[in-house]
C-alpha positions as a LaTeX table, in Angstrom:
\begin{tabular}{lrrr}
\hline
Residue & $x$ (\AA) & $y$ (\AA) & $z$ (\AA) \\
\hline
Pro1 & 0.73 & 22.20 & $-121.60$ \\
Ala2 & 2.27 & 25.66 & $-121.88$ \\
Leu3 & 2.29 & 25.58 & $-125.66$ \\
Arg4 & $-1.26$ & 24.35 & $-125.88$ \\
Ser5 & $-2.41$ & 27.21 & $-123.63$ \\
Ile6 & $-1.00$ & 29.86 & $-125.97$ \\
Val7 & $-2.35$ & 28.52 & $-129.26$ \\
Pro8 & $-5.61$ & 30.56 & $-128.97$ \\
Leu9 & $-3.56$ & 33.71 & $-128.42$ \\
Leu10 & $-1.76$ & 33.42 & $-131.72$ \\
Asp11 & $-4.83$ & 34.77 & $-133.51$ \\
His12 & $-4.68$ & 37.98 & $-131.51$ \\
Asn13 & $-3.85$ & 41.00 & $-133.64$ \\
Gly14 & $-0.81$ & 42.98 & $-132.53$ \\
Pro15 & 1.59 & 42.30 & $-129.66$ \\
Thr16 & 0.25 & 40.86 & $-126.39$ \\
Thr17 & 1.65 & 39.67 & $-123.04$ \\
Val18 & $-0.12$ & 37.23 & $-120.78$ \\
Glu19 & 0.66 & 35.09 & $-117.73$ \\
Ile20 & $-0.08$ & 31.39 & $-117.77$ \\
Glu21 & 0.10 & 28.60 & $-115.20$ \\
Pro22 & 0.38 & 25.33 & $-117.11$ \\
Gln23 & 0.72 & 23.38 & $-113.87$ \\
Pro24 & 0.73 & 24.21 & $-110.15$ \\
Asn25 & 3.64 & 26.41 & $-109.04$ \\
Leu26 & 4.87 & 26.86 & $-112.64$ \\
His27 & 4.24 & 30.32 & $-114.05$ \\
Tyr28 & 5.27 & 31.90 & $-117.36$ \\
Ser29 & 5.04 & 35.38 & $-118.73$ \\
Val30 & 4.37 & 34.89 & $-122.48$ \\
Ser31 & 4.93 & 37.74 & $-124.97$ \\
Ile32 & 3.63 & 37.35 & $-128.50$ \\
Ala33 & 4.45 & 39.83 & $-131.28$ \\
Pro34 & 4.15 & 39.74 & $-135.06$ \\
Val35 & 7.27 & 39.69 & $-137.27$ \\
Cys36 & 6.93 & 41.84 & $-140.39$ \\
Ser37 & 8.91 & 42.37 & $-143.60$ \\
Ser38 & 10.22 & 45.71 & $-144.73$ \\
Asp39 & 7.00 & 46.30 & $-146.64$ \\
Ala40 & 4.93 & 45.70 & $-143.43$ \\
Lys41 & 3.78 & 42.30 & $-144.56$ \\
Glu42 & 3.38 & 39.90 & $-141.62$ \\
Leu43 & 5.75 & 36.96 & $-141.85$ \\
Gly44 & 4.86 & 35.18 & $-138.62$ \\
Arg45 & 4.80 & 35.47 & $-134.88$ \\
Val46 & 7.57 & 35.37 & $-132.26$ \\
Val47 & 6.74 & 33.96 & $-128.84$ \\
Val48 & 8.97 & 34.57 & $-125.83$ \\
Phe49 & 8.52 & 32.56 & $-122.61$ \\
Arg50 & 9.84 & 33.91 & $-119.32$ \\
Asp51 & 9.78 & 31.79 & $-116.24$ \\
Ile52 & 8.34 & 33.90 & $-113.39$ \\
Ser53 & 7.69 & 31.02 & $-110.95$ \\
Ala54 & 10.13 & 32.38 & $-108.38$ \\
Met55 & 8.61 & 35.83 & $-108.51$ \\
Lys56 & 5.12 & 34.38 & $-108.07$ \\
Gln57 & 6.34 & 32.41 & $-105.08$ \\
Leu58 & 7.64 & 35.57 & $-103.48$ \\
Glu59 & 4.32 & 37.28 & $-104.16$ \\
Arg60 & 2.48 & 34.40 & $-102.45$ \\
Gln61 & 4.79 & 34.60 & $-99.46$ \\
Glu62 & 4.28 & 38.40 & $-99.17$ \\
Arg63 & 0.53 & 37.94 & $-99.44$ \\
Glu64 & 0.59 & 35.38 & $-96.66$ \\
Arg65 & 2.70 & 37.71 & $-94.53$ \\
Val66 & 0.23 & 40.54 & $-95.07$ \\
Arg67 & $-2.68$ & 38.17 & $-94.36$ \\
Ser68 & $-1.08$ & 37.18 & $-91.05$ \\
Val69 & $-0.61$ & 40.87 & $-90.11$ \\
Phe70 & $-4.28$ & 41.59 & $-90.95$ \\
Arg71 & $-5.42$ & 38.69 & $-88.85$ \\
Arg72 & $-3.71$ & 40.13 & $-85.77$ \\
Tyr73 & $-6.26$ & 42.94 & $-85.83$ \\
Val74 & $-9.42$ & 41.80 & $-87.67$ \\
Ser75 & $-11.49$ & 38.71 & $-88.29$ \\
Pro76 & $-10.39$ & 36.33 & $-91.09$ \\
Gln77 & $-13.38$ & 37.45 & $-93.20$ \\
Val78 & $-12.38$ & 41.12 & $-92.95$ \\
Ala79 & $-8.74$ & 40.19 & $-93.65$ \\
Glu80 & $-9.71$ & 38.55 & $-96.95$ \\
Arg81 & $-11.85$ & 41.55 & $-97.93$ \\
Leu82 & $-8.87$ & 43.86 & $-97.32$ \\
Leu83 & $-6.58$ & 41.64 & $-99.38$ \\
Ser84 & $-9.06$ & 41.38 & $-102.26$ \\
Ala85 & $-9.53$ & 45.16 & $-102.32$ \\
Gly86 & $-5.78$ & 45.82 & $-102.25$ \\
Ser87 & $-6.26$ & 48.23 & $-99.33$ \\
Asp88 & $-3.30$ & 50.35 & $-98.14$ \\
Phe89 & $-3.75$ & 48.93 & $-94.64$ \\
Gly90 & $-1.04$ & 50.85 & $-92.82$ \\
Ala91 & $-1.18$ & 54.36 & $-94.23$ \\
Pro92 & $-2.26$ & 56.78 & $-91.47$ \\
Thr93 & $-5.63$ & 58.36 & $-92.26$ \\
Glu94 & $-8.27$ & 60.27 & $-90.33$ \\
Arg95 & $-11.36$ & 58.19 & $-89.69$ \\
Thr96 & $-14.57$ & 58.49 & $-87.70$ \\
Val97 & $-14.51$ & 55.54 & $-85.34$ \\
Ala98 & $-16.15$ & 54.00 & $-82.29$ \\
Val99 & $-13.55$ & 53.04 & $-79.68$ \\
Leu100 & $-14.25$ & 50.47 & $-77.00$ \\
Phe101 & $-12.13$ & 50.01 & $-73.85$ \\
Ala102 & $-12.69$ & 47.01 & $-71.60$ \\
Asp103 & $-10.80$ & 45.87 & $-68.53$ \\
Met104 & $-11.19$ & 43.65 & $-65.53$ \\
Arg105 & $-12.04$ & 44.79 & $-62.02$ \\
Gly106 & $-9.75$ & 43.67 & $-59.26$ \\
Phe107 & $-7.03$ & 42.35 & $-61.56$ \\
Thr108 & $-4.17$ & 43.67 & $-59.46$ \\
Thr109 & $-5.45$ & 41.74 & $-56.48$ \\
Leu110 & $-5.69$ & 38.62 & $-58.67$ \\
Thr111 & $-2.03$ & 38.81 & $-59.53$ \\
Glu112 & $-1.17$ & 38.69 & $-55.82$ \\
Gln113 & $-3.52$ & 35.80 & $-55.08$ \\
Ile114 & $-2.89$ & 33.17 & $-57.74$ \\
Asp115 & 0.00 & 31.54 & $-59.59$ \\
Ala116 & 1.11 & 33.43 & $-62.76$ \\
Arg117 & 0.69 & 30.31 & $-64.91$ \\
Val118 & $-2.90$ & 29.84 & $-63.74$ \\
Leu119 & $-3.55$ & 33.57 & $-64.29$ \\
Val120 & $-2.40$ & 33.35 & $-67.90$ \\
Glu121 & $-3.75$ & 29.95 & $-68.96$ \\
Arg122 & $-7.03$ & 29.79 & $-67.06$ \\
Ile123 & $-7.99$ & 33.46 & $-66.91$ \\
Leu124 & $-6.36$ & 35.76 & $-69.41$ \\
Asn125 & $-6.23$ & 33.44 & $-72.39$ \\
Arg126 & $-9.84$ & 32.47 & $-71.94$ \\
Tyr127 & $-10.78$ & 36.08 & $-71.43$ \\
Phe128 & $-9.03$ & 37.43 & $-74.53$ \\
Thr129 & $-10.30$ & 34.59 & $-76.68$ \\
Ala130 & $-13.93$ & 35.19 & $-75.68$ \\
Met131 & $-13.65$ & 38.98 & $-76.04$ \\
Thr132 & $-12.00$ & 38.67 & $-79.47$ \\
Asp133 & $-14.71$ & 36.34 & $-80.64$ \\
Ala134 & $-17.35$ & 38.83 & $-79.56$ \\
Leu135 & $-15.70$ & 41.74 & $-81.37$ \\
Tyr136 & $-15.00$ & 39.74 & $-84.55$ \\
Ala137 & $-18.66$ & 38.62 & $-84.67$ \\
Tyr138 & $-19.51$ & 42.27 & $-85.47$ \\
Asp139 & $-16.43$ & 43.04 & $-87.65$ \\
Gly140 & $-14.67$ & 44.96 & $-84.88$ \\
Thr141 & $-10.88$ & 45.42 & $-84.90$ \\
Ile142 & $-8.56$ & 44.57 & $-82.06$ \\
Asp143 & $-6.27$ & 47.57 & $-81.47$ \\
Lys144 & $-4.28$ & 46.06 & $-78.64$ \\
Phe145 & $-4.42$ & 44.00 & $-75.45$ \\
Leu146 & $-3.64$ & 45.84 & $-72.22$ \\
Gly147 & $-2.68$ & 43.33 & $-69.61$ \\
Asp148 & $-6.14$ & 42.88 & $-68.14$ \\
Gly149 & $-8.09$ & 44.68 & $-70.89$ \\
Leu150 & $-8.29$ & 45.50 & $-74.54$ \\
Ile151 & $-9.12$ & 48.26 & $-77.03$ \\
Gly152 & $-11.57$ & 47.51 & $-79.87$ \\
Val153 & $-12.31$ & 49.72 & $-82.88$ \\
Phe154 & $-15.26$ & 49.99 & $-85.23$ \\
Gly155 & $-14.95$ & 52.00 & $-88.40$ \\
Ser156 & $-11.40$ & 51.02 & $-89.37$ \\
Pro157 & $-9.95$ & 49.51 & $-91.47$ \\
Ile158 & $-13.42$ & 48.77 & $-92.94$ \\
Ala159 & $-16.26$ & 51.11 & $-92.05$ \\
His160 & $-19.96$ & 50.14 & $-91.96$ \\
Pro161 & $-22.91$ & 52.56 & $-91.93$ \\
Asp162 & $-24.10$ & 50.85 & $-88.72$ \\
Asp163 & $-20.80$ & 50.88 & $-86.82$ \\
Pro164 & $-22.46$ & 52.68 & $-83.83$ \\
Gln165 & $-24.97$ & 49.84 & $-83.58$ \\
Arg166 & $-22.31$ & 47.23 & $-84.07$ \\
Val167 & $-20.16$ & 48.53 & $-81.19$ \\
Val168 & $-23.10$ & 48.39 & $-78.80$ \\
Leu169 & $-23.98$ & 44.86 & $-79.87$ \\
Ala170 & $-20.38$ & 43.78 & $-79.49$ \\
Ala171 & $-20.09$ & 45.39 & $-76.04$ \\
Val172 & $-23.23$ & 43.58 & $-74.83$ \\
Ala173 & $-21.93$ & 40.27 & $-76.33$ \\
Met174 & $-18.66$ & 40.80 & $-74.47$ \\
Gln175 & $-20.37$ & 41.38 & $-71.13$ \\
Gln176 & $-22.54$ & 38.32 & $-71.67$ \\
Ala177 & $-19.53$ & 36.19 & $-72.62$ \\
Phe178 & $-17.65$ & 37.54 & $-69.60$ \\
Ala179 & $-20.50$ & 36.67 & $-67.28$ \\
Gln180 & $-20.25$ & 33.01 & $-68.42$ \\
Leu181 & $-16.52$ & 33.07 & $-67.77$ \\
Ala182 & $-17.02$ & 34.67 & $-64.36$ \\
Arg183 & $-19.28$ & 31.80 & $-63.32$ \\
Val184 & $-16.60$ & 29.29 & $-64.35$ \\
Trp185 & $-13.89$ & 31.17 & $-62.42$ \\
Gln186 & $-16.14$ & 31.31 & $-59.36$ \\
Glu187 & $-16.67$ & 27.51 & $-59.53$ \\
Glu188 & $-13.12$ & 26.50 & $-60.45$ \\
Leu189 & $-11.02$ & 29.06 & $-58.61$ \\
Ser190 & $-13.35$ & 30.66 & $-56.14$ \\
Leu191 & $-12.67$ & 34.08 & $-57.74$ \\
Arg192 & $-15.13$ & 36.91 & $-58.24$ \\
Ile193 & $-14.05$ & 38.92 & $-61.31$ \\
Gly194 & $-15.93$ & 41.70 & $-63.15$ \\
Met195 & $-15.36$ & 43.81 & $-66.28$ \\
Gly196 & $-16.27$ & 47.38 & $-67.18$ \\
Ile197 & $-16.64$ & 48.78 & $-70.70$ \\
Gly198 & $-16.43$ & 52.38 & $-71.97$ \\
Ile199 & $-17.27$ & 53.47 & $-75.56$ \\
Ser200 & $-16.72$ & 56.74 & $-77.28$ \\
Tyr201 & $-17.24$ & 57.96 & $-80.87$ \\
Gly202 & $-15.34$ & 60.55 & $-82.88$ \\
Ser203 & $-12.38$ & 61.28 & $-85.12$ \\
Ala204 & $-8.98$ & 59.63 & $-84.85$ \\
Val205 & $-5.85$ & 59.12 & $-86.94$ \\
Val206 & $-5.56$ & 55.42 & $-87.71$ \\
Gly207 & $-2.66$ & 53.53 & $-89.24$ \\
Asn208 & 0.88 & 52.28 & $-88.64$ \\
Ile209 & 2.40 & 54.58 & $-86.03$ \\
Gly210 & 5.83 & 54.27 & $-84.44$ \\
Ser211 & 9.49 & 54.25 & $-85.31$ \\
Glu212 & 11.44 & 52.78 & $-88.16$ \\
Gln213 & 12.42 & 49.86 & $-85.92$ \\
Arg214 & 8.90 & 49.11 & $-84.70$ \\
Gln215 & 5.41 & 50.15 & $-85.70$ \\
Asp216 & 1.92 & 49.22 & $-84.50$ \\
Tyr217 & $-1.37$ & 49.57 & $-86.26$ \\
Thr218 & $-3.14$ & 51.84 & $-83.80$ \\
Leu219 & $-5.18$ & 55.04 & $-83.44$ \\
Ile220 & $-4.50$ & 58.43 & $-81.91$ \\
Gly221 & $-7.13$ & 60.96 & $-80.87$ \\
Asp222 & $-9.27$ & 62.37 & $-78.10$ \\
Val223 & $-11.89$ & 59.68 & $-78.81$ \\
Val224 & $-9.37$ & 57.13 & $-77.44$ \\
Asn225 & $-8.80$ & 59.04 & $-74.25$ \\
Thr226 & $-12.51$ & 59.57 & $-73.72$ \\
Ala227 & $-13.29$ & 55.82 & $-74.09$ \\
Ser228 & $-10.56$ & 55.04 & $-71.58$ \\
Arg229 & $-12.00$ & 57.47 & $-69.05$ \\
Leu230 & $-15.52$ & 56.08 & $-69.50$ \\
Cys231 & $-14.16$ & 52.59 & $-68.96$ \\
Gly232 & $-12.54$ & 53.78 & $-65.76$ \\
Ile233 & $-15.83$ & 54.88 & $-64.26$ \\
Ala234 & $-17.81$ & 51.82 & $-65.44$ \\
Gln235 & $-18.63$ & 49.37 & $-62.71$ \\
Ala236 & $-18.35$ & 45.57 & $-63.12$ \\
Gly237 & $-20.92$ & 44.43 & $-65.69$ \\
Gln238 & $-21.57$ & 48.00 & $-66.85$ \\
Ile239 & $-21.26$ & 49.60 & $-70.37$ \\
Ile240 & $-20.86$ & 53.43 & $-70.30$ \\
Val241 & $-21.11$ & 55.33 & $-73.58$ \\
Ser242 & $-20.53$ & 58.92 & $-74.56$ \\
Ala243 & $-23.15$ & 61.37 & $-75.81$ \\
Asn244 & $-21.32$ & 61.43 & $-79.14$ \\
Leu245 & $-22.11$ & 57.76 & $-79.63$ \\
Val246 & $-25.74$ & 58.29 & $-78.65$ \\
His247 & $-26.02$ & 61.03 & $-81.25$ \\
Ala248 & $-24.44$ & 58.77 & $-83.87$ \\
Leu249 & $-27.02$ & 56.09 & $-83.11$ \\
Arg250 & $-29.77$ & 58.49 & $-84.16$ \\
Gly251 & $-32.43$ & 56.77 & $-82.13$ \\
Gln252 & $-31.53$ & 53.30 & $-83.40$ \\
Ser253 & $-29.69$ & 51.68 & $-80.53$ \\
Pro254 & $-30.29$ & 47.94 & $-80.29$ \\
Tyr255 & $-30.46$ & 48.27 & $-76.50$ \\
Thr256 & $-32.11$ & 50.80 & $-74.23$ \\
Leu257 & $-29.86$ & 53.70 & $-73.20$ \\
Arg258 & $-30.22$ & 55.18 & $-69.73$ \\
Glu259 & $-28.97$ & 58.76 & $-69.20$ \\
Leu260 & $-26.64$ & 59.03 & $-66.23$ \\
Gly261 & $-26.16$ & 62.80 & $-66.37$ \\
Ala262 & $-23.15$ & 65.01 & $-66.85$ \\
Thr263 & $-19.87$ & 64.01 & $-65.23$ \\
Arg264 & $-16.31$ & 65.36 & $-65.28$ \\
Leu265 & $-13.83$ & 62.94 & $-66.75$ \\
Lys266 & $-10.18$ & 62.92 & $-65.64$ \\
Gly267 & $-8.09$ & 65.25 & $-67.71$ \\
Lys268 & $-11.13$ & 66.91 & $-69.40$ \\
Gln269 & $-12.13$ & 70.53 & $-68.89$ \\
Glu270 & $-15.81$ & 70.19 & $-69.66$ \\
Glu271 & $-18.38$ & 67.81 & $-68.24$ \\
His272 & $-19.53$ & 64.94 & $-70.42$ \\
Leu273 & $-23.05$ & 63.67 & $-70.71$ \\
Ile274 & $-22.90$ & 59.90 & $-70.36$ \\
Tyr275 & $-25.30$ & 56.95 & $-70.82$ \\
Glu276 & $-25.49$ & 53.36 & $-69.70$ \\
Val277 & $-26.45$ & 50.50 & $-71.99$ \\
Val278 & $-29.23$ & 48.50 & $-70.29$ \\
Ile279 & $-28.05$ & 45.03 & $-71.20$ \\
Asp280 & $-31.29$ & 43.20 & $-70.18$ \\
Gln281 & $-33.49$ & 45.54 & $-72.25$ \\
Pro282 & $-33.21$ & 45.07 & $-76.00$ \\
Ala283 & $-35.08$ & 47.95 & $-77.53$ \\
Ser284 & $-37.06$ & 48.61 & $-80.64$ \\
Phe285 & $-35.76$ & 51.59 & $-82.56$ \\
Ala286 & $-38.84$ & 53.58 & $-81.53$ \\
Gln287 & $-37.93$ & 53.36 & $-77.85$ \\
Gln288 & $-34.63$ & 55.05 & $-78.05$ \\
Val289 & $-33.14$ & 58.21 & $-76.40$ \\
\hline
\end{tabular}
């Protein structure tokens, strides 16, 4: 099979090198070059086969390793797009991103009331699965889980022109999914659990950050701190967003935004104008703030 596959290449003028796969898991690098006499007359062709199957196997293993790393943070579809594009996934770069913080209300009390195994299997695992599904549905990235919460990112590693809209849609989907879980927990465990969400928009350095021994794909910047503070003031079932995100939406929020006024966030010198996403009021673009 290998010889038959190179016959068409023998008519190629000049030297050439190609890779062929005559059968699964068998790869050759084939070099073809003319052999000439002293007066430059072509006498024939020389063909050199080099078995590169082991190298290709290592490449496949590395690709699978990178794919598994990608899928820790993004949906399978985004992971495949990154691999196809050959993106430098981990290099720290400055990006404009929307950052979403979400965490449960009353989680500390929960840990004192119920068995740890029940807490993990029937609450946290369900919670993180549902929240991840909601984020992935809009091509969001999971930055990390935080015990009873998580950080989501829109705008990295793949940016979309409508990332501000996507983060709002994802936040609403998360609250709706959480409401369904809360009803189940109320029925099964007699627990009343809520979740607050805060969203900010701005610049951050995104990439692999850490030591030589351990690195995480994460982001650093004031936008992260602001999202955390907004989440901290959000009540159960509420989504609080920054004025920066509202400006980025440019009057095209998929849900009505209600101004809550200026407030001072912990650790910030200046007051921040904040808004609430009105979950039960999908809005046409003409109705926006």
